[in-house]
Coordinates of C-alpha atoms in Angstrom, one line a residue:
M1 CA -26.1 17.6 -7.3
K2 CA -28.6 17.8 -4.5
T3 CA -31.7 15.3 -4.9
L4 CA -35.0 15.4 -2.9
H5 CA -36.0 11.8 -3.5
H6 CA -39.2 10.4 -2.7
T7 CA -39.9 6.5 -3.0
L8 CA -43.4 4.7 -2.4
S9 CA -42.5 1.2 -1.3
I10 CA -45.0 -1.4 -2.5
P11 CA -45.2 -5.2 -1.4
L12 CA -45.2 -7.9 -3.8
L13 CA -48.9 -8.7 -3.2
V14 CA -49.7 -5.9 -5.6
A15 CA -48.1 -7.6 -8.4
G16 CA -50.2 -10.6 -7.8
L17 CA -53.4 -8.7 -8.1
L18 CA -55.0 -9.1 -11.7
L19 CA -57.9 -6.9 -11.1
T20 CA -58.8 -4.8 -14.1
A21 CA -60.4 -1.3 -14.0
C22 CA -64.0 -1.4 -14.6
N23 CA -66.5 1.4 -15.0
G24 CA -68.9 2.4 -12.3
G25 CA -71.3 4.9 -11.3
A26 CA -70.4 8.7 -10.7
A27 CA -67.5 9.1 -8.2
T28 CA -68.1 10.9 -5.0
P29 CA -67.4 14.5 -5.5
A30 CA -63.7 15.4 -4.4
G31 CA -63.9 18.2 -2.0
N32 CA -62.2 18.8 1.4
I33 CA -64.3 16.4 3.2
P34 CA -63.5 14.1 6.1
P35 CA -63.5 10.3 5.8
V36 CA -67.1 8.9 5.9
V37 CA -68.3 5.5 6.6
V38 CA -70.2 4.3 3.7
D39 CA -71.6 1.2 5.4
D40 CA -70.6 -0.8 8.5
F41 CA -67.7 -2.3 6.4
A42 CA -66.4 0.5 4.1
V43 CA -64.6 3.8 4.7
S44 CA -64.2 6.5 2.2
A45 CA -61.6 9.2 2.3
E46 CA -59.9 11.9 -0.1
G47 CA -56.4 11.2 -1.4
R48 CA -53.9 12.6 -4.1
L49 CA -52.4 10.8 -7.0
L50 CA -48.6 10.4 -6.8
P51 CA -46.0 8.5 -9.0
L52 CA -44.3 5.6 -7.6
T53 CA -41.0 7.4 -7.0
Y54 CA -40.0 11.1 -7.7
A55 CA -37.0 13.4 -7.0
Q56 CA -36.4 17.0 -7.2
L57 CA -32.9 17.7 -8.5
S58 CA -30.8 20.9 -7.9
F59 CA -27.0 21.7 -8.6
S60 CA -24.7 21.5 -5.5
A61 CA -22.7 24.5 -6.9
G62 CA -23.7 27.7 -8.9
G63 CA -22.6 28.6 -12.4
K64 CA -23.6 29.0 -16.0
V65 CA -25.6 26.2 -17.6
A66 CA -23.4 24.6 -20.4
E67 CA -25.4 21.8 -21.5
V68 CA -29.0 20.5 -21.2
S69 CA -29.2 16.9 -22.4
V70 CA -33.0 16.2 -22.1
A71 CA -36.5 17.8 -22.4
E72 CA -39.6 17.5 -20.4
G73 CA -41.3 14.3 -20.9
D74 CA -38.1 12.5 -22.1
A75 CA -37.5 9.1 -20.5
V76 CA -34.2 8.5 -18.7
A77 CA -32.2 5.6 -17.5
Q78 CA -30.5 5.8 -14.1
G79 CA -27.4 7.9 -14.3
D80 CA -28.3 9.7 -17.6
L81 CA -26.9 13.4 -17.9
I82 CA -29.7 15.9 -17.6
A83 CA -27.7 19.1 -17.3
R84 CA -24.2 20.3 -16.7
L85 CA -22.5 23.7 -15.8
E86 CA -19.4 25.1 -17.1
N87 CA -15.8 24.2 -16.1
S88 CA -16.3 20.6 -15.8
E89 CA -13.3 19.9 -18.1
A90 CA -10.9 21.7 -15.9
L91 CA -12.3 19.6 -12.9
Q92 CA -11.7 16.4 -14.9
A93 CA -8.0 17.6 -15.4
E94 CA -7.7 17.8 -11.7
V95 CA -9.0 14.3 -11.4
A96 CA -6.3 13.2 -13.6
R97 CA -3.6 15.1 -11.7
A98 CA -4.9 13.5 -8.5
E99 CA -4.8 9.9 -10.0
A100 CA -1.1 10.6 -11.0
E101 CA -0.1 11.6 -7.5
V102 CA -1.8 8.6 -6.0
L103 CA 0.2 6.3 -8.5
S104 CA 3.4 8.1 -7.6
A105 CA 2.9 7.9 -3.9
Q106 CA 1.9 4.2 -4.2
T107 CA 5.0 3.5 -6.1
A108 CA 7.2 5.3 -3.6
L109 CA 5.7 2.9 -0.9
D110 CA 6.2 -0.1 -3.0
D111 CA 9.8 0.9 -3.6
L112 CA 10.5 1.5 0.1
N113 CA 9.0 -2.2 0.9
S114 CA 11.0 -3.9 -1.9
G115 CA 14.2 -2.1 -0.9
A116 CA 14.0 -3.4 2.7
A117 CA 15.7 -6.7 1.7
L118 CA 18.6 -5.0 0.0
I119 CA 19.2 -2.7 2.9
T120 CA 19.2 -5.7 5.2
A121 CA 21.7 -7.4 3.1
Q122 CA 24.0 -4.5 2.9
A123 CA 23.8 -4.1 6.7
E124 CA 24.8 -7.7 7.2
L125 CA 27.8 -7.4 4.8
A126 CA 28.9 -4.4 6.6
V127 CA 28.9 -6.4 9.9
A128 CA 31.0 -9.0 8.5
N129 CA 33.6 -6.7 7.0
A130 CA 33.6 -4.8 10.3
R131 CA 34.3 -8.0 12.2
E132 CA 37.1 -9.0 9.9
A133 CA 38.8 -5.7 10.1
L134 CA 38.7 -6.1 14.0
D135 CA 40.2 -9.5 13.8
Q136 CA 43.1 -8.2 11.7
A137 CA 43.7 -5.2 14.0
Q138 CA 43.7 -7.4 17.2
R139 CA 46.3 -9.9 15.5
H140 CA 48.5 -7.0 14.6
L141 CA 48.3 -5.6 18.2
S142 CA 48.9 -9.0 19.6
G143 CA 52.0 -9.4 17.3
L144 CA 53.5 -6.0 18.4
K145 CA 52.9 -6.9 22.2
N146 CA 54.2 -10.4 22.0
P147 CA 56.3 -11.0 18.9
D148 CA 57.2 -14.6 17.7
V149 CA 60.9 -14.4 18.0
K150 CA 61.5 -17.9 16.6
Y151 CA 59.4 -17.1 13.5
Y152 CA 61.6 -14.2 12.7
Q153 CA 64.8 -16.1 13.3
D154 CA 63.5 -18.9 10.9
R155 CA 62.8 -16.0 8.4
V156 CA 66.4 -14.9 8.6
K157 CA 67.7 -18.5 8.2
D158 CA 65.4 -18.9 5.1
A159 CA 66.7 -15.6 3.6
Q160 CA 70.4 -16.5 4.2
G161 CA 69.7 -19.9 2.4
A162 CA 68.0 -18.2 -0.5
L163 CA 70.9 -15.7 -0.7
A164 CA 73.4 -18.5 -0.8
T165 CA 71.5 -20.2 -3.6
A166 CA 71.4 -17.1 -5.6
Q167 CA 75.0 -16.5 -5.3
E168 CA 75.8 -20.0 -6.4
N169 CA 73.6 -19.5 -9.5
T170 CA 72.7 -23.0 -9.5
V171 CA 69.0 -22.7 -10.5
V172 CA 67.7 -22.6 -14.2
L173 CA 64.1 -23.2 -14.6
D174 CA 61.6 -22.1 -17.3
I175 CA 59.9 -18.9 -16.5
G176 CA 56.4 -19.9 -17.3
S177 CA 56.8 -23.0 -14.9
L178 CA 58.2 -20.7 -12.2
Q179 CA 55.4 -18.2 -12.4
A180 CA 52.8 -20.9 -12.2
S181 CA 54.6 -22.5 -9.3
L182 CA 54.9 -19.1 -7.4
Q183 CA 51.3 -18.3 -7.9
A184 CA 50.4 -21.7 -6.4
A185 CA 52.7 -21.3 -3.6
N186 CA 51.2 -17.7 -2.9
D187 CA 47.7 -19.0 -2.8
G188 CA 48.8 -21.8 -0.5
L189 CA 50.7 -19.3 1.7
K190 CA 47.5 -17.2 2.1
A191 CA 45.4 -20.1 2.9
A192 CA 47.9 -21.3 5.5
G193 CA 48.2 -17.8 7.0
D194 CA 44.3 -17.6 7.3
R195 CA 44.3 -21.0 8.9
L196 CA 47.1 -19.9 11.3
G197 CA 45.4 -16.9 12.2
A198 CA 42.1 -18.6 12.9
I199 CA 43.9 -21.0 15.3
Q200 CA 45.9 -18.4 16.9
T201 CA 42.5 -16.4 17.5
A202 CA 40.8 -19.5 19.0
I203 CA 43.7 -20.1 21.4
D204 CA 43.8 -16.5 22.3
S205 CA 40.1 -16.4 23.2
C206 CA 40.4 -19.0 25.8
A207 CA 42.9 -18.2 28.6
T208 CA 42.3 -21.3 30.5
C209 CA 42.6 -23.7 27.6
D210 CA 45.8 -25.7 26.6
P211 CA 47.6 -23.4 24.3
N212 CA 49.1 -26.7 22.5
R213 CA 45.8 -28.2 22.0
A214 CA 44.6 -29.0 18.3
V215 CA 42.0 -26.6 16.9
T216 CA 39.6 -27.7 14.3
V217 CA 39.5 -25.5 11.2
D218 CA 37.9 -26.3 7.9
G219 CA 37.0 -29.8 9.0
Y220 CA 40.3 -31.1 10.5
P221 CA 42.3 -30.5 13.8
Q222 CA 45.8 -28.9 13.9
T223 CA 48.0 -27.5 16.6
L224 CA 49.4 -24.0 16.6
S225 CA 52.9 -25.3 16.1
D226 CA 51.9 -27.6 13.3
A227 CA 50.0 -24.7 11.5
Q228 CA 53.1 -22.5 12.0
D229 CA 55.4 -25.2 10.4
A230 CA 53.1 -25.7 7.6
Y231 CA 53.1 -21.9 7.0
N232 CA 56.7 -21.5 7.1
S233 CA 57.3 -24.5 4.8
I234 CA 55.1 -22.9 2.1
A235 CA 56.6 -19.5 2.9
N236 CA 60.1 -20.8 2.2
T237 CA 58.9 -22.5 -1.1
A238 CA 57.3 -19.1 -2.2
R239 CA 60.4 -17.2 -1.4
S240 CA 62.6 -19.7 -3.2
L241 CA 60.4 -19.6 -6.3
E242 CA 60.5 -15.7 -6.1
I243 CA 64.2 -15.9 -6.3
Q244 CA 64.4 -18.5 -8.9
L245 CA 61.8 -16.4 -11.1
A246 CA 64.1 -13.3 -10.5
Q247 CA 67.1 -15.1 -11.6
A248 CA 65.4 -16.5 -14.8
Q249 CA 64.0 -13.0 -15.5
R250 CA 66.8 -10.6 -14.6
G251 CA 69.8 -12.9 -14.2
N252 CA 71.7 -13.8 -11.1
A253 CA 72.8 -10.4 -10.1
D254 CA 69.4 -9.0 -9.9
A255 CA 68.4 -12.4 -8.0
V256 CA 71.2 -11.8 -5.6
E257 CA 70.1 -8.3 -4.8
V258 CA 66.6 -9.5 -4.2
A259 CA 67.9 -12.2 -1.9
Q260 CA 70.0 -9.6 0.0
K261 CA 67.0 -7.4 0.4
Q262 CA 64.8 -10.2 1.7
L263 CA 67.8 -11.1 4.2
D264 CA 68.1 -7.5 5.4
D265 CA 64.2 -7.3 5.8
A266 CA 64.1 -10.5 7.8
Q267 CA 67.1 -9.3 10.0
K268 CA 65.4 -5.9 10.6
N269 CA 62.2 -7.6 11.6
L270 CA 64.1 -10.0 14.0
N271 CA 65.8 -7.1 15.6
A272 CA 62.4 -5.4 16.1
A273 CA 61.1 -8.6 17.8
L274 CA 64.1 -8.8 20.1
G275 CA 64.0 -5.2 21.1
A276 CA 61.2 -3.3 23.0
P277 CA 57.9 -2.6 21.3
N278 CA 57.8 0.6 19.3
A279 CA 55.5 2.9 21.5
I280 CA 54.2 4.7 18.6
K281 CA 53.4 1.8 16.5
L282 CA 51.9 0.3 19.7
Q283 CA 49.5 3.3 20.2
M284 CA 48.5 3.3 16.5
A285 CA 47.8 -0.4 16.6
Q286 CA 45.7 0.1 19.6
A287 CA 43.8 3.0 18.3
T288 CA 43.2 1.0 15.0
A289 CA 41.9 -2.0 17.1
D290 CA 39.6 0.4 19.2
L291 CA 38.2 2.0 16.1
A292 CA 37.6 -1.4 14.4
A293 CA 35.6 -2.4 17.5
A294 CA 33.5 0.8 17.5
A295 CA 33.0 0.3 13.7
L296 CA 31.8 -3.3 14.6
K297 CA 29.4 -2.1 17.3
D298 CA 28.0 0.6 14.9
A299 CA 27.4 -1.9 12.2
E300 CA 25.6 -4.4 14.5
A301 CA 23.3 -1.7 15.8
K302 CA 22.4 -0.7 12.2
Y303 CA 21.9 -4.2 11.3
G304 CA 19.6 -4.8 14.3
K305 CA 17.5 -1.8 13.5
V306 CA 17.0 -2.7 9.8
Q307 CA 16.4 -6.3 10.7
S308 CA 13.4 -5.4 13.0
G309 CA 11.7 -3.8 10.0
L310 CA 11.5 -0.5 7.9
D311 CA 12.4 2.8 9.3
P312 CA 9.2 3.8 11.2
D313 CA 9.7 7.4 10.5
Q314 CA 10.4 7.1 6.7
L315 CA 7.5 4.6 6.5
A316 CA 5.1 7.0 8.2
L317 CA 6.0 9.8 5.8
V318 CA 5.6 7.7 2.7
E319 CA 2.2 6.4 4.0
A320 CA 1.0 9.9 5.0
R321 CA 1.8 11.1 1.4
L322 CA -0.3 8.2 0.0
N323 CA -3.2 8.9 2.4
T324 CA -3.0 12.6 1.4
A325 CA -3.1 11.8 -2.2
K326 CA -6.0 9.5 -2.0
A327 CA -8.0 12.0 -0.1
A328 CA -7.2 14.7 -2.7
R329 CA -8.4 12.1 -5.4
V330 CA -11.6 11.7 -3.6
A331 CA -12.2 15.3 -3.5
A332 CA -11.3 15.8 -7.0
Q333 CA -13.5 13.0 -8.2
A334 CA -16.4 14.5 -6.3
A335 CA -16.0 18.0 -7.8
P336 CA -17.3 17.3 -11.3
A337 CA -20.4 15.7 -9.8
R338 CA -21.2 19.0 -8.2
L339 CA -21.6 20.6 -11.8
E340 CA -23.8 17.9 -13.2
L341 CA -27.5 16.7 -12.8
R342 CA -28.1 13.0 -13.4
A343 CA -31.1 10.9 -13.1
P344 CA -31.1 9.1 -9.7
F345 CA -33.3 6.3 -11.2
A346 CA -35.2 5.3 -14.3
G347 CA -38.2 7.4 -15.2
T348 CA -39.5 10.5 -16.9
V349 CA -38.2 14.2 -16.9
A350 CA -41.5 15.6 -15.3
A351 CA -40.2 19.2 -15.1
L352 CA -37.1 21.0 -16.4
K353 CA -36.2 24.5 -15.2
V354 CA -32.9 25.2 -16.7
K355 CA -31.7 26.5 -20.2
V356 CA -28.2 26.7 -21.7
G357 CA -26.7 30.0 -20.9
E358 CA -28.7 30.8 -17.9
Q359 CA -27.2 31.2 -14.3
A360 CA -28.0 28.3 -12.0
S361 CA -27.8 28.8 -8.2
P362 CA -26.9 26.0 -5.7
G363 CA -30.0 24.4 -4.2
Q364 CA -32.5 25.9 -6.6
P365 CA -34.8 23.4 -8.2
A366 CA -33.7 22.4 -11.7
A367 CA -35.5 19.3 -12.7
T368 CA -37.8 16.7 -11.4
V369 CA -37.6 12.9 -12.4
A370 CA -40.6 10.7 -11.7
D371 CA -41.4 7.0 -12.2
F372 CA -44.8 6.8 -13.7
S373 CA -44.8 3.0 -14.0
L374 CA -47.2 2.8 -11.1
W375 CA -49.6 5.2 -9.6
I376 CA -50.1 5.7 -5.8
V377 CA -53.0 7.4 -4.1
E378 CA -52.1 8.8 -0.8
T379 CA -54.8 9.9 1.7
D380 CA -53.8 11.5 5.1
N381 CA -57.1 12.3 6.7
L382 CA -58.2 8.9 7.9
T383 CA -58.9 9.3 11.7
E384 CA -58.0 6.8 14.5
I385 CA -61.5 5.3 14.3
E386 CA -61.4 4.6 10.6
V387 CA -57.8 3.4 10.2
V388 CA -58.3 0.4 12.5
K389 CA -60.7 -0.9 9.8
I390 CA -58.1 -1.0 7.3
K391 CA -55.2 -3.3 6.7
E392 CA -52.4 -3.8 4.1
G393 CA -53.5 -5.9 1.3
Q394 CA -57.1 -4.8 1.6
Q395 CA -58.8 -3.9 -1.7
A396 CA -60.0 -0.4 -2.6
T397 CA -61.8 1.6 -5.3
V398 CA -60.6 4.9 -6.5
V399 CA -62.4 7.6 -8.4
L400 CA -60.4 10.6 -9.5
D401 CA -62.4 13.9 -9.3
A402 CA -61.2 14.7 -13.0
L403 CA -62.8 11.4 -14.2
P404 CA -65.8 10.9 -12.1
D405 CA -67.2 8.1 -14.3
V406 CA -64.1 5.9 -14.1
V407 CA -63.6 3.5 -11.1
L408 CA -60.1 2.3 -10.6
Q409 CA -59.1 -0.7 -8.5
G410 CA -56.2 -0.6 -6.0
T411 CA -54.6 -2.4 -3.0
V412 CA -53.6 -0.8 0.4
V413 CA -49.8 -1.1 0.5
A414 CA -48.8 1.0 3.5
I415 CA -50.4 2.4 6.7
S416 CA -48.3 4.8 8.5
S417 CA -47.4 4.3 12.2
L418 CA -47.1 8.0 13.0
F419 CA -50.0 10.2 13.5
E420 CA -50.8 13.7 12.6
E421 CA -53.4 16.1 14.2
K422 CA -55.7 17.9 11.8
R423 CA -58.6 19.9 12.9
G424 CA -58.5 18.4 16.3
D425 CA -58.5 14.7 14.9
V426 CA -55.7 12.2 15.2
T427 CA -55.1 11.2 11.5
Y428 CA -52.9 8.6 9.6
T429 CA -51.6 8.3 6.2
V430 CA -52.7 5.3 4.0
K431 CA -51.2 4.5 0.6
V432 CA -53.1 2.6 -2.1
A433 CA -51.4 1.2 -5.3
L434 CA -53.5 1.3 -8.5
V435 CA -53.7 -2.2 -10.2
E436 CA -53.9 -0.2 -13.5
G437 CA -53.6 3.5 -14.4
H438 CA -55.3 5.7 -16.8
P439 CA -54.0 7.6 -19.7
L440 CA -55.6 10.8 -18.6
A441 CA -54.3 10.4 -15.0
R442 CA -51.9 13.2 -13.9
W443 CA -49.7 13.7 -11.0
G444 CA -51.5 15.7 -8.1
M445 CA -55.1 14.9 -9.2
T446 CA -57.4 14.4 -6.2
A447 CA -59.5 11.3 -5.7
V448 CA -61.8 9.5 -3.5
V449 CA -60.8 6.3 -2.0
T450 CA -63.3 3.7 -0.8
F451 CA -62.0 0.8 1.3
G452 CA -63.8 -2.4 0.8
R453 CA -64.5 -5.1 3.3

């Protein structure tokens, strides 16, 4: 909707004037006359009667008129519908679709922000797993390069003792108790192995340090030798329990077979430790360690990236979608207004030039709304000589040409600062607010204004 809006500003002093209209003599005829000096202190000029505020309305778009909600002379409040073109329902549907897209885009952005913490935690876990895999690969490689011969010799002795025990068939224990004891031994063996590996790693990481020094792990110090002895002791217990459990479950023959198998494995491992390292196994272990190191580096890089914030490219994409959706919503919300005429302020429908079913053109005047709560008389032919005798707040009398016997009281509320040239004279516009109107007063009536002292 396009609006040609005219407002006549009036100072508060007008409201304080309690003058009432009074009858006077015959008014000066309202012809096209220049201002005249009535006496040494009064100036008279011709003016025209205008409402306080008025606006000429037109549609921003063309189309068939679907609804006219008012008639000429009706009072309207600000925002009241005056007329509407067709297809407004379709445009409202577009608004709903645009709102849905904004909601969807906002949800996507919220999900991206809320998922950042989860992504960071996952990246941190990946770093921990990669570091553990590298430690295991390096320990395995170190064991292939520098095998602990004494350790394997002890395993052979332990296996030989376990085999002798099985052959003598001297162990008779409760299966349930054996299972519980074996589980406890295995748990202890794992803990001792982890502790032994941690101590070995600490010693290997410092080439200049004393390899026989005590290393603090889990709150108390221990040498590598002591940790190895503790591990061996628990391992012996676990193997013995395995044999005892096998004897109880399957009989001595099976237990002897298990003990023999353990001895064979222990002897095989000892022989491998005494001989030269297997080149293929060594290459595979080295490759595994290299891959683990590369995986750790990659995991740390990813963690560093997510730790510094969201993926900037992904964030920019989601934000661009949201901004586009908001712009589309603004456009969709503005579209229905182009098919409607609404009152820009409270007043009266002074003119209505559209009917239902008629074709309306954009920019063509369709309605006029005016505020007749106060009348303004505007004169624009006061010359530079007369205007200097007038000031805001000055009283004036107004006589309408149509009502020559009625004298209306008014107050000067505005004097223009910009001049115009008319018939060779420099003139200025002066506005006078009437204290009271008249039931027969009409927009556009001519009047003679006399400015008092």
